[in-house]
Amino acid sequence: MATAVFKESPYSQTYKRNKFDIKHSDIEKFESVKEPLPRVNIALIGLGRIGVMYLRKILLNLDINLQYIVVSPRQNIEELRTKYGVSANVVMTSDVNVALSDNKVDAVVIATSTASHVNLILASVEAGKAVYCEKPISESEMEVQKCYAAARAAKQPLFCAFNRRYDPSYGGIQRRVRSGEVGHVQTIKSVSRDSPIIPKEYIEPSGGIFDDFAVHDVDLLIWIVGEVPNKVYVMGSTFIKEFEAANDYDNMIISLSFPSGTLGTIDLNRFSPYGYDQRVEVFGDKGMLTAGHKRPNNMVRSDGDGTHRLPMYYSFPSRYNEAFEGEIKHFVDLVRGTTTVGVTEKQILAVSKVIAACKESAKTGSSVQLSWKVDELPQY
C-alpha cells in the first residue's frame, strides 16, 4: 500500500507524446489530401544486379510511372519481362535513345556499370531529363565536373546515390550529432562487412574495395561529422585468392583525422559469413550514439538452451531497403521541384579526393595529408 498515495486517473494526467508517434490529426491531414501531384515518368537504364533492385523500388512507389526499361543488347527482353513480371505497358528496349527521345519521360535512373555513367548522364540531361545515377558518377574528377556542368546548363537536377544517408538510423545519428546531443565528437567508427560475397565475375569491374565499398563509409562519416579529413592512413590485406588475383584487398582499416580533432575509423571486409554487418558508433563529450544490425523482426525466444533471435539481414538490398526507398522518394521530390538535391557536386568531389588519398596511403604504406582550398569545401 506504500504507493497507493500515487494513484491517479490517467484522464487527469498530461502525457508527453513521443515525437515519433503518429497523431490522429496527422492521419486526418493525410486523408484530407484530395489532389495528389502527377506521377513522375521514369526510364530505368540497366537491369543487372543493382538495376533489378531499383526496378522493385520504382514499381512500389505510387508517385512513379515507369515507362521504359533499357537493357543490354546481350539480354533477352521477353525473358526479363517474364522473370520480373514487367507490365506490357512498360516499353523494354536495348536502345537508350528510344527512351531519351520520348518527351513524356521526366527523368532517368541510371543503374549500369560505372564506365557507362558519364555518356548516359550527358545524353540524358541534353535530352532534358532529370538524372539519378548510381555511384560513382566517374573515377575522374574532370568527368564528374563535366556532368554537373552539363546538368546546370540543361537546368536539370543530377542526383548521385549515396544510399546510407537515407537510412533512418544513420539519418537519426546525423541529426542528433549536428544538433549537439553528443557534444564535440571525439571518435566516429563504422563497420561494413559484406554479405554475400560478390560474384567472381564482378570483382574486377566493381572498381575495387575503394570505389565500390569504402566510398560509402567515407561519405557517411564525413556527412555525420560535417567536415572533411586532413589526414588518412590505410592498412589493407587480402585473404581470398580471387581478390588477390584481381590485385584487390578484401580486408581493410581506414583511419581518418579531422581538423577539429575528431578521429574516425572504418573497418571493412568483403565477406562476412554471418550476415551483412553494418554498424556506426559516435562518441562525444556528452554521450554516445550507435546504430547496429537490422533484423527482419525483433522477436526474442528464450528457452532452456538460451535466448534466440533471427539473424541479421543477409545482404544490402534487405539491410538498406528503407534507404533505397528514401533515395527514390527524394529523387521524385527533386524532379517535382519540392526539394533541393541531397548530395551536392562538392560533396561528391570531396569524397573522391579522400578516396584517392586512401588509395595512395594503401599503396605507399604511409599516411597522406590532405589540403583543401576554400572553394573545395562542401557544405553539410
GROMACS .gro file of C-alpha atoms in nm:
model
  380
    1MET     CA    1   0.000   0.000   0.000
    2ALA     CA    2   0.304   0.227   0.019
    3THR     CA    3   0.243   0.351  -0.339
    4ALA     CA    4  -0.135   0.393  -0.311
    5VAL     CA    5  -0.081   0.761  -0.247
    6PHE     CA    6   0.038   0.796  -0.607
    7LYS     CA    7  -0.283   0.652  -0.751
    8GLU     CA    8  -0.429   0.889  -1.010
    9SER     CA    9  -0.665   0.862  -1.305
   10PRO     CA   10  -0.487   0.872  -1.644
   11TYR     CA   11  -0.754   1.120  -1.756
   12SER     CA   12  -0.626   1.377  -1.509
   13GLN     CA   13  -0.265   1.348  -1.624
   14THR     CA   14  -0.076   1.513  -1.909
   15TYR     CA   15   0.139   1.279  -2.114
   16LYS     CA   16   0.438   1.387  -2.315
   17ARG     CA   17   0.397   1.241  -2.662
   18ASN     CA   18   0.693   1.075  -2.829
   19LYS     CA   19   0.786   1.293  -3.125
   20PHE     CA   20   0.791   0.984  -3.348
   21ASP     CA   21   0.430   0.892  -3.267
   22ILE     CA   22   0.169   0.925  -3.540
   23LYS     CA   23  -0.108   1.156  -3.421
   24HIS     CA   24  -0.471   1.121  -3.523
   25SER     CA   25  -0.451   1.475  -3.661
   26ASP     CA   26  -0.170   1.360  -3.892
   27ILE     CA   27  -0.387   1.078  -4.024
   28GLU     CA   28  -0.677   1.314  -4.080
   29LYS     CA   29  -0.444   1.556  -4.258
   30PHE     CA   30  -0.321   1.275  -4.484
   31GLU     CA   31  -0.673   1.158  -4.561
   32SER     CA   32  -0.780   1.512  -4.649
   33VAL     CA   33  -0.537   1.536  -4.943
   34LYS     CA   34  -0.768   1.527  -5.244
   35GLU     CA   35  -0.548   1.614  -5.539
   36PRO     CA   36  -0.213   1.432  -5.545
   37LEU     CA   37   0.067   1.563  -5.763
   38PRO     CA   38   0.102   1.398  -6.105
   39ARG     CA   39   0.323   1.094  -6.127
   40VAL     CA   40   0.682   1.128  -6.242
   41ASN     CA   41   0.750   0.941  -6.568
   42ILE     CA   42   1.076   0.749  -6.541
   43ALA     CA   43   1.305   0.541  -6.761
   44LEU     CA   44   1.525   0.284  -6.585
   45ILE     CA   45   1.856   0.229  -6.763
   46GLY     CA   46   2.020  -0.100  -6.668
   47LEU     CA   47   1.871  -0.424  -6.541
   48GLY     CA   48   2.166  -0.601  -6.386
   49ARG     CA   49   2.245  -0.670  -6.020
   50ILE     CA   50   2.164  -0.319  -5.896
   51GLY     CA   51   1.910  -0.238  -6.167
   52VAL     CA   52   1.678  -0.516  -6.054
   53MET     CA   53   1.680  -0.375  -5.702
   54TYR     CA   54   1.588  -0.029  -5.836
   55LEU     CA   55   1.315  -0.184  -6.051
   56ARG     CA   56   1.143  -0.317  -5.739
   57LYS     CA   57   1.164   0.017  -5.560
   58ILE     CA   58   1.032   0.207  -5.862
   59LEU     CA   59   0.738  -0.029  -5.909
   60LEU     CA   60   0.643   0.005  -5.542
   61ASN     CA   61   0.648   0.386  -5.549
   62LEU     CA   62   0.299   0.518  -5.624
   63ASP     CA   63   0.440   0.855  -5.733
   64ILE     CA   64   0.626   0.696  -6.027
   65ASN     CA   65   0.505   0.582  -6.364
   66LEU     CA   66   0.771   0.351  -6.511
   67GLN     CA   67   0.762   0.399  -6.888
   68TYR     CA   68   1.087   0.242  -7.014
   69ILE     CA   69   1.345  -0.014  -6.916
   70VAL     CA   70   1.666  -0.002  -7.119
   71VAL     CA   71   1.859  -0.330  -7.110
   72SER     CA   72   2.186  -0.458  -7.252
   73PRO     CA   73   2.174  -0.588  -7.611
   74ARG     CA   74   2.303  -0.918  -7.468
   75GLN     CA   75   1.989  -0.961  -7.255
   76ASN     CA   76   1.670  -1.127  -7.377
   77ILE     CA   77   1.388  -0.877  -7.332
   78GLU     CA   78   1.099  -1.123  -7.322
   79GLU     CA   79   1.278  -1.349  -7.073
   80LEU     CA   80   1.340  -1.047  -6.847
   81ARG     CA   81   0.982  -0.927  -6.881
   82THR     CA   82   0.855  -1.268  -6.770
   83LYS     CA   83   1.116  -1.317  -6.498
   84TYR     CA   84   1.047  -0.983  -6.327
   85GLY     CA   85   0.677  -0.953  -6.408
   86VAL     CA   86   0.716  -0.629  -6.604
   87SER     CA   87   0.384  -0.497  -6.732
   88ALA     CA   88   0.319  -0.487  -7.107
   89ASN     CA   89   0.264  -0.111  -7.061
   90VAL     CA   90   0.636  -0.067  -6.991
   91VAL     CA   91   0.847  -0.043  -7.305
   92MET     CA   92   1.160  -0.259  -7.284
   93THR     CA   93   1.434  -0.179  -7.532
   94SER     CA   94   1.811  -0.205  -7.581
   95ASP     CA   95   1.824   0.140  -7.748
   96VAL     CA   96   1.861   0.416  -7.489
   97ASN     CA   97   1.772   0.680  -7.748
   98VAL     CA   98   1.418   0.542  -7.770
   99ALA     CA   99   1.361   0.638  -7.407
  100LEU     CA  100   1.553   0.965  -7.416
  101SER     CA  101   1.369   1.090  -7.724
  102ASP     CA  102   1.028   1.049  -7.557
  103ASN     CA  103   0.915   1.389  -7.432
  104LYS     CA  104   0.682   1.227  -7.180
  105VAL     CA  105   0.982   1.092  -6.984
  106ASP     CA  106   1.068   1.330  -6.700
  107ALA     CA  107   1.369   1.152  -6.554
  108VAL     CA  108   1.607   0.857  -6.581
  109VAL     CA  109   1.754   0.623  -6.323
  110ILE     CA  110   2.098   0.502  -6.431
  111ALA     CA  111   2.192   0.163  -6.287
  112THR     CA  112   2.462   0.049  -6.528
  113SER     CA  113   2.836  -0.011  -6.494
  114THR     CA  114   3.048   0.287  -6.388
  115ALA     CA  115   3.222   0.311  -6.725
  116SER     CA  116   2.892   0.400  -6.895
  117HIS     CA  117   2.774   0.661  -6.644
  118VAL     CA  118   2.925   0.976  -6.795
  119ASN     CA  119   2.796   0.925  -7.150
  120LEU     CA  120   2.449   0.831  -7.023
  121ILE     CA  121   2.433   1.134  -6.791
  122LEU     CA  122   2.540   1.372  -7.068
  123ALA     CA  123   2.290   1.225  -7.315
  124SER     CA  124   2.010   1.232  -7.057
  125VAL     CA  125   2.049   1.594  -6.945
  126GLU     CA  126   2.091   1.703  -7.308
  127ALA     CA  127   1.756   1.533  -7.375
  128GLY     CA  128   1.602   1.737  -7.093
  129LYS     CA  129   1.579   1.462  -6.832
  130ALA     CA  130   1.649   1.475  -6.460
  131VAL     CA  131   1.911   1.215  -6.364
  132TYR     CA  132   1.951   0.976  -6.072
  133CYS     CA  133   2.283   0.793  -6.109
  134GLU     CA  134   2.419   0.506  -5.904
  135LYS     CA  135   2.755   0.594  -5.751
  136PRO     CA  136   3.020   0.668  -5.858
  137ILE     CA  137   2.949   0.907  -6.143
  138SER     CA  138   3.308   0.856  -6.253
  139GLU     CA  139   3.651   0.794  -6.108
  140SER     CA  140   3.771   1.106  -6.292
  141GLU     CA  141   3.725   1.442  -6.119
  142MET     CA  142   3.714   1.621  -6.455
  143GLU     CA  143   3.438   1.393  -6.583
  144VAL     CA  144   3.233   1.444  -6.266
  145GLN     CA  145   3.263   1.822  -6.308
  146LYS     CA  146   3.171   1.787  -6.677
  147CYS     CA  147   2.850   1.602  -6.585
  148TYR     CA  148   2.742   1.859  -6.327
  149ALA     CA  149   2.823   2.147  -6.566
  150ALA     CA  150   2.607   1.983  -6.834
  151ALA     CA  151   2.323   1.934  -6.584
  152ARG     CA  152   2.340   2.301  -6.480
  153ALA     CA  153   2.342   2.413  -6.845
  154ALA     CA  154   2.036   2.200  -6.913
  155LYS     CA  155   1.872   2.316  -6.586
  156GLN     CA  156   1.819   1.955  -6.484
  157PRO     CA  157   1.894   1.802  -6.142
  158LEU     CA  158   2.172   1.543  -6.116
  159PHE     CA  159   2.147   1.322  -5.808
  160CYS     CA  160   2.426   1.075  -5.723
  161ALA     CA  161   2.311   0.800  -5.491
  162PHE     CA  162   2.479   0.760  -5.152
  163ASN     CA  163   2.207   0.542  -5.003
  164ARG     CA  164   2.330   0.526  -4.643
  165ARG     CA  165   2.239   0.891  -4.589
  166TYR     CA  166   1.875   0.785  -4.632
  167ASP     CA  167   1.884   0.504  -4.377
  168PRO     CA  168   1.655   0.611  -4.087
  169SER     CA  169   1.905   0.505  -3.818
  170TYR     CA  170   2.203   0.681  -3.975
  171GLY     CA  171   1.991   0.984  -4.057
  172GLY     CA  172   1.888   0.999  -3.692
  173ILE     CA  173   2.251   0.983  -3.580
  174GLN     CA  174   2.349   1.263  -3.819
  175ARG     CA  175   2.070   1.492  -3.699
  176ARG     CA  176   2.146   1.427  -3.332
  177VAL     CA  177   2.520   1.482  -3.380
  178ARG     CA  178   2.460   1.807  -3.567
  179SER     CA  179   2.217   1.929  -3.300
  180GLY     CA  180   2.487   1.882  -3.036
  181GLU     CA  181   2.338   1.590  -2.842
  182VAL     CA  182   2.674   1.415  -2.801
  183GLY     CA  183   2.875   1.737  -2.780
  184HIS     CA  184   3.208   1.760  -2.961
  185VAL     CA  185   3.256   1.429  -3.144
  186GLN     CA  186   3.582   1.269  -3.036
  187THR     CA  187   3.563   0.939  -3.227
  188ILE     CA  188   3.340   0.804  -3.501
  189LYS     CA  189   3.358   0.443  -3.618
  190SER     CA  190   3.187   0.235  -3.883
  191VAL     CA  191   3.192  -0.137  -3.957
  192SER     CA  192   3.098  -0.261  -4.305
  193ARG     CA  193   3.134  -0.633  -4.372
  194ASP     CA  194   2.983  -0.750  -4.696
  195SER     CA  195   2.744  -1.041  -4.745
  196PRO     CA  196   2.705  -1.241  -4.957
  197ILE     CA  197   3.045  -1.237  -5.123
  198ILE     CA  198   3.024  -1.063  -5.460
  199PRO     CA  199   3.023  -1.284  -5.774
  200LYS     CA  200   3.373  -1.362  -5.901
  201GLU     CA  201   3.298  -1.204  -6.237
  202TYR     CA  202   3.211  -0.877  -6.062
  203ILE     CA  203   3.540  -0.838  -5.871
  204GLU     CA  204   3.737  -0.664  -6.148
  205PRO     CA  205   3.461  -0.445  -6.300
  206SER     CA  206   3.340  -0.345  -5.950
  207GLY     CA  207   3.609  -0.078  -5.922
  208GLY     CA  208   3.772  -0.246  -5.623
  209ILE     CA  209   3.723  -0.212  -5.249
  210PHE     CA  210   3.777   0.165  -5.251
  211ASP     CA  211   3.536   0.275  -5.525
  212ASP     CA  212   3.278   0.001  -5.476
  213PHE     CA  213   3.274  -0.031  -5.099
  214ALA     CA  214   3.480   0.214  -4.890
  215VAL     CA  215   3.331   0.515  -5.065
  216HIS     CA  216   3.000   0.463  -4.880
  217ASP     CA  217   3.162   0.471  -4.535
  218VAL     CA  218   3.387   0.764  -4.618
  219ASP     CA  219   3.084   0.964  -4.730
  220LEU     CA  220   2.882   0.854  -4.426
  221LEU     CA  221   3.143   0.959  -4.169
  222ILE     CA  222   3.209   1.295  -4.339
  223TRP     CA  223   2.835   1.361  -4.366
  224ILE     CA  224   2.774   1.281  -3.999
  225VAL     CA  225   3.055   1.496  -3.854
  226GLY     CA  226   3.013   1.770  -4.115
  227GLU     CA  227   3.379   1.818  -4.203
  228VAL     CA  228   3.640   1.666  -4.435
  229PRO     CA  229   3.955   1.491  -4.306
  230ASN     CA  230   4.303   1.640  -4.327
  231LYS     CA  231   4.487   1.307  -4.296
  232VAL     CA  232   4.418   0.943  -4.382
  233TYR     CA  233   4.605   0.620  -4.318
  234VAL     CA  234   4.509   0.284  -4.466
  235MET     CA  235   4.609  -0.073  -4.387
  236GLY     CA  236   4.485  -0.350  -4.614
  237SER     CA  237   4.532  -0.722  -4.659
  238THR     CA  238   4.394  -0.999  -4.877
  239PHE     CA  239   4.275  -1.341  -4.760
  240ILE     CA  240   4.066  -1.456  -5.057
  241LYS     CA  241   4.263  -1.574  -5.361
  242GLU     CA  242   4.012  -1.438  -5.614
  243PHE     CA  243   4.058  -1.085  -5.479
  244GLU     CA  244   4.434  -1.133  -5.472
  245ALA     CA  245   4.426  -1.235  -5.840
  246ALA     CA  246   4.245  -0.908  -5.915
  247ASN     CA  247   4.511  -0.714  -5.720
  248ASP     CA  248   4.247  -0.601  -5.472
  249TYR     CA  249   4.204  -0.604  -5.095
  250ASP     CA  250   3.930  -0.787  -4.906
  251ASN     CA  251   4.020  -0.665  -4.554
  252MET     CA  252   4.093  -0.305  -4.461
  253ILE     CA  253   4.118  -0.044  -4.187
  254ILE     CA  254   4.092   0.326  -4.279
  255SER     CA  255   4.188   0.587  -4.021
  256LEU     CA  256   4.081   0.948  -4.067
  257SER     CA  257   4.189   1.258  -3.878
  258PHE     CA  258   3.968   1.568  -3.891
  259PRO     CA  259   4.072   1.934  -3.835
  260SER     CA  260   3.853   1.962  -3.523
  261GLY     CA  261   4.041   1.676  -3.354
  262THR     CA  262   3.779   1.411  -3.427
  263LEU     CA  263   3.925   1.071  -3.517
  264GLY     CA  264   3.750   0.824  -3.747
  265THR     CA  265   3.790   0.453  -3.813
  266ILE     CA  266   3.639   0.245  -4.093
  267ASP     CA  267   3.653  -0.136  -4.061
  268LEU     CA  268   3.589  -0.306  -4.398
  269ASN     CA  269   3.570  -0.668  -4.506
  270ARG     CA  270   3.447  -0.819  -4.832
  271PHE     CA  271   3.293  -1.130  -4.679
  272SER     CA  272   3.103  -1.177  -4.355
  273PRO     CA  273   2.982  -1.538  -4.310
  274TYR     CA  274   2.716  -1.439  -4.056
  275GLY     CA  275   2.532  -1.166  -4.248
  276TYR     CA  276   2.556  -0.809  -4.373
  277ASP     CA  277   2.730  -0.648  -4.078
  278GLN     CA  278   2.674  -0.271  -4.068
  279ARG     CA  279   2.739  -0.060  -3.758
  280VAL     CA  280   2.814   0.300  -3.663
  281GLU     CA  281   2.929   0.447  -3.331
  282VAL     CA  282   2.972   0.815  -3.248
  283PHE     CA  283   3.131   0.913  -2.915
  284GLY     CA  284   3.140   1.268  -2.779
  285ASP     CA  285   3.193   1.452  -2.453
  286LYS     CA  286   2.817   1.444  -2.381
  287GLY     CA  287   2.736   1.087  -2.478
  288MET     CA  288   2.736   0.822  -2.746
  289LEU     CA  289   2.514   0.720  -3.038
  290THR     CA  290   2.514   0.378  -3.201
  291ALA     CA  291   2.328   0.208  -3.484
  292GLY     CA  292   2.359  -0.168  -3.503
  293HIS     CA  293   2.240  -0.463  -3.703
  294LYS     CA  294   1.895  -0.481  -3.852
  295ARG     CA  295   1.685  -0.797  -3.844
  296PRO     CA  296   1.355  -0.894  -4.007
  297ASN     CA  297   1.190  -0.852  -3.665
  298ASN     CA  298   1.287  -0.801  -3.301
  299MET     CA  299   1.125  -1.112  -3.155
  300VAL     CA  300   1.339  -1.294  -2.897
  301ARG     CA  301   1.265  -1.652  -2.786
  302SER     CA  302   1.402  -1.782  -2.456
  303ASP     CA  303   1.418  -2.147  -2.356
  304GLY     CA  304   1.642  -2.399  -2.179
  305ASP     CA  305   1.909  -2.355  -2.444
  306GLY     CA  306   1.929  -1.979  -2.401
  307THR     CA  307   1.789  -1.686  -2.597
  308HIS     CA  308   1.734  -1.692  -2.973
  309ARG     CA  309   1.655  -1.430  -3.234
  310LEU     CA  310   1.652  -1.407  -3.609
  311PRO     CA  311   1.990  -1.340  -3.771
  312MET     CA  312   2.075  -1.001  -3.917
  313TYR     CA  313   1.985  -0.926  -4.277
  314TYR     CA  314   2.193  -1.121  -4.526
  315SER     CA  315   2.252  -0.861  -4.800
  316PHE     CA  316   2.246  -0.490  -4.881
  317PRO     CA  317   1.903  -0.477  -5.056
  318SER     CA  318   1.745  -0.607  -4.735
  319ARG     CA  319   1.954  -0.408  -4.486
  320TYR     CA  320   1.916  -0.082  -4.676
  321ASN     CA  321   1.564  -0.138  -4.803
  322GLU     CA  322   1.434   0.180  -4.635
  323ALA     CA  323   1.738   0.377  -4.752
  324PHE     CA  324   1.682   0.291  -5.118
  325GLU     CA  325   1.314   0.378  -5.082
  326GLY     CA  326   1.415   0.709  -4.924
  327GLU     CA  327   1.650   0.787  -5.211
  328ILE     CA  328   1.383   0.721  -5.471
  329LYS     CA  329   1.136   0.939  -5.279
  330HIS     CA  330   1.395   1.218  -5.259
  331PHE     CA  331   1.452   1.196  -5.634
  332VAL     CA  332   1.079   1.220  -5.706
  333ASP     CA  333   1.061   1.533  -5.487
  334LEU     CA  334   1.366   1.670  -5.667
  335VAL     CA  335   1.207   1.619  -6.010
  336ARG     CA  336   0.887   1.786  -5.887
  337GLY     CA  337   1.088   2.081  -5.758
  338THR     CA  338   0.974   2.045  -5.398
  339THR     CA  339   1.324   1.993  -5.254
  340THR     CA  340   1.690   2.064  -5.328
  341VAL     CA  341   1.946   1.799  -5.417
  342GLY     CA  342   2.058   1.598  -5.113
  343VAL     CA  343   2.407   1.511  -5.239
  344THR     CA  344   2.595   1.801  -5.399
  345GLU     CA  345   2.874   1.820  -5.654
  346LYS     CA  346   3.126   1.945  -5.397
  347GLN     CA  347   3.034   1.661  -5.161
  348ILE     CA  348   3.089   1.407  -5.440
  349LEU     CA  349   3.424   1.562  -5.532
  350ALA     CA  350   3.534   1.576  -5.167
  351VAL     CA  351   3.465   1.205  -5.118
  352SER     CA  352   3.653   1.129  -5.442
  353LYS     CA  353   3.952   1.327  -5.314
  354VAL     CA  354   3.954   1.135  -4.984
  355ILE     CA  355   3.926   0.801  -5.165
  356ALA     CA  356   4.221   0.897  -5.388
  357ALA     CA  357   4.425   0.973  -5.075
  358CYS     CA  358   4.322   0.637  -4.926
  359LYS     CA  359   4.445   0.458  -5.239
  360GLU     CA  360   4.778   0.642  -5.216
  361SER     CA  361   4.814   0.551  -4.847
  362ALA     CA  362   4.744   0.182  -4.916
  363LYS     CA  363   5.000   0.185  -5.196
  364THR     CA  364   5.278   0.364  -5.007
  365GLY     CA  365   5.210   0.235  -4.656
  366SER     CA  366   5.225   0.591  -4.523
  367SER     CA  367   4.969   0.841  -4.403
  368VAL     CA  368   4.857   1.102  -4.656
  369GLN     CA  369   4.790   1.465  -4.574
  370LEU     CA  370   4.500   1.641  -4.746
  371SER     CA  371   4.489   2.015  -4.803
  372TRP     CA  372   4.167   2.184  -4.906
  373LYS     CA  373   4.110   2.506  -5.095
  374VAL     CA  374   3.821   2.719  -4.972
  375ASP     CA  375   3.620   2.659  -5.291
  376GLU     CA  376   3.663   2.280  -5.250
  377LEU     CA  377   3.500   2.263  -4.909
  378PRO     CA  378   3.143   2.130  -4.924
  379GLN     CA  379   2.857   2.241  -4.703
  380TYR     CA  380   2.688   1.970  -4.495
   0.00000   0.00000   0.00000
